[in-house]
Amino acid sequence: MPIDWFTVIAQAINFLILLWLLKRFLYRPIIDGLDARESKIAGVLADADNKKKQALELQNQYEKSLNSIEQQGTKIVASAKKEAELTAKNILDEARQSADILLKKRLAAMQQEISQSRQDVLQESMREVYALCRKVLGDLADNELESMLFEKLIQRLNTLEENQSSELKHALVNSGNRVLVRSVFSLSNVQLSRLQHCLQDKFVTDKQQTIEVTQSLVPQLITGVELTLNGWKISWSAQNYLTELQQQVEAALDLSPSNNNTDEHAESAN
Amino acid sequence: MHISPDEIIYWQYGFIKLNATLVFTWAVMLVLVISAYLITRKLNRKVHRSRWQNGLEIIVITIMQQIAEAGLAKPKQYMGFLGTLFLFIAMTNLLTIIPNFEPPTGSLSTTVALAFCVFISVPFYGIKNKGLKEYLLSYTQPTLFMLPFNIIGELSRTLALAVRLFGNMMSGAMIIAILLVISPLIFPVIMSILGLLTGMVQAYIFFVLASVYIAAASVINKHQSLTLHPPKPMTPKEK
């Protein structure tokens, strides 16, 4: 096996030439291409990572904003619910109030109507009673009854209390000692002079002054005598009895509309 | 019948001769360079690439991985030398399938030249990576007594590289030639297939051994200093 040293050297040179050529045409372009692709892929991966991070950040942001929006929405819905409930409550309250007012008005009107009708009935019945009483008293009234009533008036004047008698004295002074006597039947001169003397003796301090008594016939009194002077009145008549009777009847029946109304108000408030 | 393609001489002028070894070597070189040029001419640096480019990339990446596995940290640095060794031997052995092709690796001159290149590259890369002093000191490891043996080892392994490749390739070519004479039909085909396999294996062995030799010369050994302390005197209690 001879070794041809020329061939050995030539082959070594050939190998070195091949090495250079392959480096030039194979390894460098391929390795450069691989490096370029690797760097590109690394760049793409880094970009993808960045985008992923950004996407995650965006996702977090959106989730946060969604949560806040949901919370706001819940708050808005809750406040809207509250407002709606409040509004409904207000509307219902207003409706109730207006219904109450209407009801009260209606009740008041009904009550008024009832009381009015009751009053009307009462007044009508009273009127009938008065008319009947007047008729009876009118039928019974005569000079004898009138004189009895006159006597009662004289008796009342004599038995007046201290304050009433002082008031009468003042009234006499203020009226200039003028007294008006109202009656159904005309009084006799004797009766008038008795009245004058009674007043003169009992209520006039200055004996120089005389009391002037004038008479007036009033059929509405039915029967009885009435003494009036400067807004002061003392009477003894059937009209007075009837008025007192009417007042007593009204008090007993409690037909005063104002009283009824206040009671109803109290009930509605409860 | 000839043992080596060196014996086939086409032209000679003094000691300069044009034998089959050189001619077929140039042919292999042309095939390698032209195919590399044609493939890398329209190199695509994007993700999508041609099948040829993909094949070349696979070859280059595989070679780099093998270099890295041999223990060399920066495979790109050794890619040119070791890759060319592998590709040249592999292509040469692969082309034996072509009739009348004389493989240059079947010549002892070629294998000696390749082994000589490895023999030179080992100290070159060793000195480059370790420094001259450190590299030369590696011959005295583990003791100075080992220096001649290390030198003999260096020379003998280079010779073994050359002879192993030559022997395998020459014997394969010889067996095929003999079989063609004896039974020209089926056996030569089988033997050619086996020859291809042994050729590839030889290319791989040559490349791996070269990588290992370079790695052994290039890797820096970190010596760990071990300090021994004398034992403490024993106290009466311990006695």
XYZ file of C-alpha atoms in Angstrom, chain B residues 52-229:
178
model
C -34.308 21.056 -0.648
C -33.553 23.932 1.678
C -35.404 22.162 4.449
C -33.305 19.005 3.829
C -30.053 20.993 3.907
C -31.142 22.776 7.073
C -31.919 19.425 8.698
C -28.431 18.144 7.730
C -26.700 21.285 9.072
C -28.732 21.329 12.298
C -28.114 17.593 12.856
C -24.358 18.046 12.353
C -24.364 20.969 14.823
C -26.305 18.877 17.372
C -23.800 16.011 16.985
C -20.888 18.451 17.494
C -22.585 19.807 20.619
C -23.173 16.248 21.901
C -19.461 15.499 21.448
C -18.834 18.157 24.122
C -18.009 21.249 22.081
C -19.753 24.292 23.491
C -19.855 26.437 20.358
C -20.767 24.120 17.443
C -20.820 26.939 14.848
C -17.093 27.432 15.398
C -16.344 23.808 14.335
C -19.147 23.471 11.787
C -16.946 24.317 8.781
C -14.243 21.765 9.468
C -16.202 18.858 10.968
C -19.226 19.353 8.687
C -17.037 19.319 5.600
C -15.313 16.153 6.839
C -18.625 14.372 7.267
C -20.227 15.655 4.059
C -17.183 14.870 1.921
C -16.739 11.323 3.258
C -20.494 10.623 3.230
C -20.943 11.954 -0.334
C -17.875 10.018 -1.526
C -19.151 6.795 0.015
C -22.678 7.447 -1.243
C -21.525 7.887 -4.848
C -20.001 4.375 -4.891
C -23.481 3.295 -6.034
C -22.647 4.795 -9.435
C -20.927 2.205 -11.664
C -17.242 2.823 -12.410
C -17.070 5.413 -9.646
C -13.799 5.089 -7.782
C -14.286 6.375 -4.213
C -11.396 8.710 -3.182
C -11.792 7.403 0.392
C -10.651 4.030 -0.955
C -7.234 5.646 -1.386
C -4.868 5.693 1.600
C -3.537 9.072 0.364
C -6.969 10.666 0.822
C -7.600 9.132 4.244
C -4.088 10.113 5.380
C -4.697 13.646 4.116
C -8.019 13.821 6.039
C -6.432 12.297 9.164
C -3.559 14.772 8.842
C -6.097 17.632 8.720
C -7.645 16.273 11.938
C -4.165 15.865 13.446
C -3.433 19.549 12.720
C -6.890 20.806 13.776
C -6.676 19.228 17.262
C -3.741 21.385 18.514
C -5.086 24.365 16.498
C -8.413 24.383 18.317
C -6.781 23.307 21.588
C -4.358 26.242 21.591
C -7.153 28.566 20.393
C -9.423 27.636 23.292
C -6.964 26.815 26.086
C -3.845 28.742 25.252
C -0.452 27.223 24.283
C 0.798 26.542 27.830
C -2.397 24.878 29.005
C -2.559 22.776 25.837
C 1.030 21.591 26.095
C 0.560 20.833 29.800
C -2.359 18.558 28.909
C 0.212 16.086 27.460
C 1.756 15.749 30.924
C -1.576 14.735 32.488
C -1.991 12.912 34.816
C 1.833 12.792 35.325
C 4.892 13.870 33.366
C 5.648 10.176 32.907
C 2.674 9.943 30.557
C 4.053 12.546 28.088
C 5.585 10.042 25.558
C 2.536 7.811 25.763
C 0.230 10.780 25.107
C 2.302 11.779 22.055
C 2.270 8.162 20.771
C -1.492 8.057 21.388
C -1.965 11.258 19.401
C -0.060 9.842 16.432
C -1.520 6.336 16.602
C -5.132 7.514 16.734
C -4.502 9.694 13.663
C -3.055 6.689 11.863
C -5.996 4.562 13.040
C -8.404 7.157 11.605
C -6.732 6.977 8.230
C -6.349 3.223 8.075
C -9.870 2.437 9.392
C -11.565 4.479 6.679
C -9.237 3.270 3.920
C -9.544 -0.398 4.972
C -13.324 -0.340 5.118
C -13.808 1.449 1.821
C -11.126 -0.483 -0.055
C -12.391 -3.854 1.241
C -15.981 -2.960 0.266
C -14.893 -2.018 -3.254
C -12.743 -5.161 -3.514
C -15.575 -7.470 -2.338
C -17.973 -5.978 -4.886
C -15.372 -6.353 -7.668
C -14.688 -9.989 -6.732
C -18.423 -10.794 -6.465
C -19.071 -9.235 -9.861
C -16.609 -11.723 -11.281
C -18.102 -14.708 -9.387
C -21.865 -13.976 -9.416
C -22.762 -10.932 -11.450
C -26.498 -10.802 -10.605
C -27.881 -10.508 -7.070
C -24.966 -10.578 -4.599
C -23.210 -7.457 -5.890
C -26.444 -5.517 -5.377
C -26.764 -6.702 -1.746
C -23.101 -5.993 -1.134
C -23.480 -2.541 -2.677
C -26.309 -1.818 -0.239
C -24.165 -3.083 2.637
C -21.279 -1.001 1.289
C -23.496 2.078 1.358
C -24.377 1.358 4.974
C -20.758 0.814 6.018
C -19.774 3.947 4.072
C -22.278 6.061 5.986
C -21.215 4.491 9.273
C -17.558 5.180 8.486
C -18.312 8.797 7.624
C -20.152 9.170 10.931
C -17.358 7.453 12.891
C -14.683 9.647 11.295
C -16.681 12.777 12.042
C -17.501 11.779 15.649
C -13.946 10.762 16.464
C -12.605 14.016 15.033
C -15.141 15.904 17.162
C -14.173 13.963 20.285
C -10.431 14.535 19.703
C -10.971 18.270 19.216
C -13.267 18.403 22.270
C -10.696 16.526 24.399
C -8.054 19.049 23.387
C -10.316 22.098 23.748
C -12.226 21.494 27.005
C -10.609 23.253 29.983
C -10.071 21.022 33.007
C -10.733 22.776 36.290
C -8.316 21.333 38.865
C -9.709 21.221 42.381
C -7.119 21.767 45.081
C -7.562 19.512 48.097
C -6.097 20.711 51.376
C -5.475 17.985 53.960
C -5.498 18.973 57.617
